[in-house]
């Protein structure tokens, strides 16, 4: 309002004229915002700019009426001057209000509800400002007649516009070719402009949300989360390992700092039972461990009680667009719908992802060679021979061992050490020595020996895998890395039985903030194209209705379309993305930006070019200054989105007017004498 008051005071030097201009817009703003309250509309980021936009664009109608009135008042009575003013400015103001309102109403085509509400409110406010300028302003002037003021004519500005008109006509070829070349040069950069919608863009550097997000990025790995919902049979060991495979891939992506899933509590529980942080290798074990975890806090956030649905929580730095695309591509192309037992190549692949997650660049082929070379200890291995002898001896001394004679115990010990994986002879010997208890004792001892052999193989494999993947072995993250490699090494030596098959296929769906941001970005981009197309067609039809000439209609829009190309060309050159604010600029620039040329062409049908430039030109200049400065006020706000919107919208209004002063005289004689 201060900017509006300043411009109108300098232009009119009449307190009643100033009060009328401000009051007409203030009345319209009051009606619109009051209507939003009655209708129950919320005050959003978009609608928060509504008062400023209406004061910027809606004040021009009263300025045109009063400007023409002051010009005619020097020769006519107050009543005659106001009637003549309305007769002259009525049609162009109607079209101007229509084009500006259409620019806002075009947002009705969007699928973002706050944008639709903003467009309806702004378009209605513009029409109210127009109606008020044709009713309230003439009524007050009729009641309180104003005199003409010499200062209103703004002679210096009029002389400058006349000089610019003649200069443009003398250099019409240069301006015409230059405008075409400039528009052509902007096509490439325009196509490079991308749409980006993210909540962080709304907060200025140093604000509380900005500081909070930076704190989370620095100390907790980021403030952006994506969730992957997987459906399958998570009592199946192969499905659990396919989940681990997806988790490792996610952890390897740039920008991903943390992956949280049910796998961590599962391995911790298995570690407590078995002494190794590994995944269950039988369906029964997986079911038992999951049942044990059901009452633990937080488990419900990771897996459902039926164990058919799990959630991967992925924390990211920044926007996470690239990581999201990779996760979706993996779910679409690489996720195994029918999980199978892991192979050594699978372990090498996951190890390579782990290496990438910790900053190591390791060839997957080299890791394949390492995993394929690893083997469980053989019967002649000294350490394995010592361990299995100790296990057999310890077992037969334990209370769980069956009652046997010394000779039978010695024979069974010899057979167990010679065939730790079990054999028909060992099974028969146990049965003969202890009958029914012998079968259970045989199964228990063979299982215990197999577990120890696997443990020894894992212990030997872990250092080799760490070295092959160039993973750190000391530092605060070393225990976590080692535990994860233990899980991978265990997969090399645990054969999953062929009968352990998943009962349902595995599927994945991705959600979270990056998905919402991307959807919002796509929506804003699509909406801008739709609203811009509606605006261009509607403005062209309105210009045709006014001029009854396709050439003049196109000429009135040329400057605004070139301005739009320049604005988006500059955005493409400097990699400025389209966001919620900048998506409004195109419609506003096309609708309101065409008004200046339309006014020029309308008055040129009644007066010579010099008279139009000297008398009407200053009034139009005051109007465009009001609109431009009104938008630039938004650039003083703290929100970067509104700052950029205000800057670009104000610049587009100013550029449209400036290009109109150059292109209309340069092209007019060639278009329509």
Coordinates of C-alpha atoms in Angstrom, one line a residue, residues 117 163 385 470 493 500 542 664:
X117 CA -8.7 -21.6 -5.0
X163 CA 11.0 10.0 -28.7
X385 CA 39.7 -81.4 13.5
X470 CA 38.3 -52.4 1.1
X493 CA 27.9 -71.6 3.8
X500 CA 11.9 -73.9 1.9
X542 CA -10.6 -11.4 -26.1
X664 CA 4.4 -1.9 -31.6

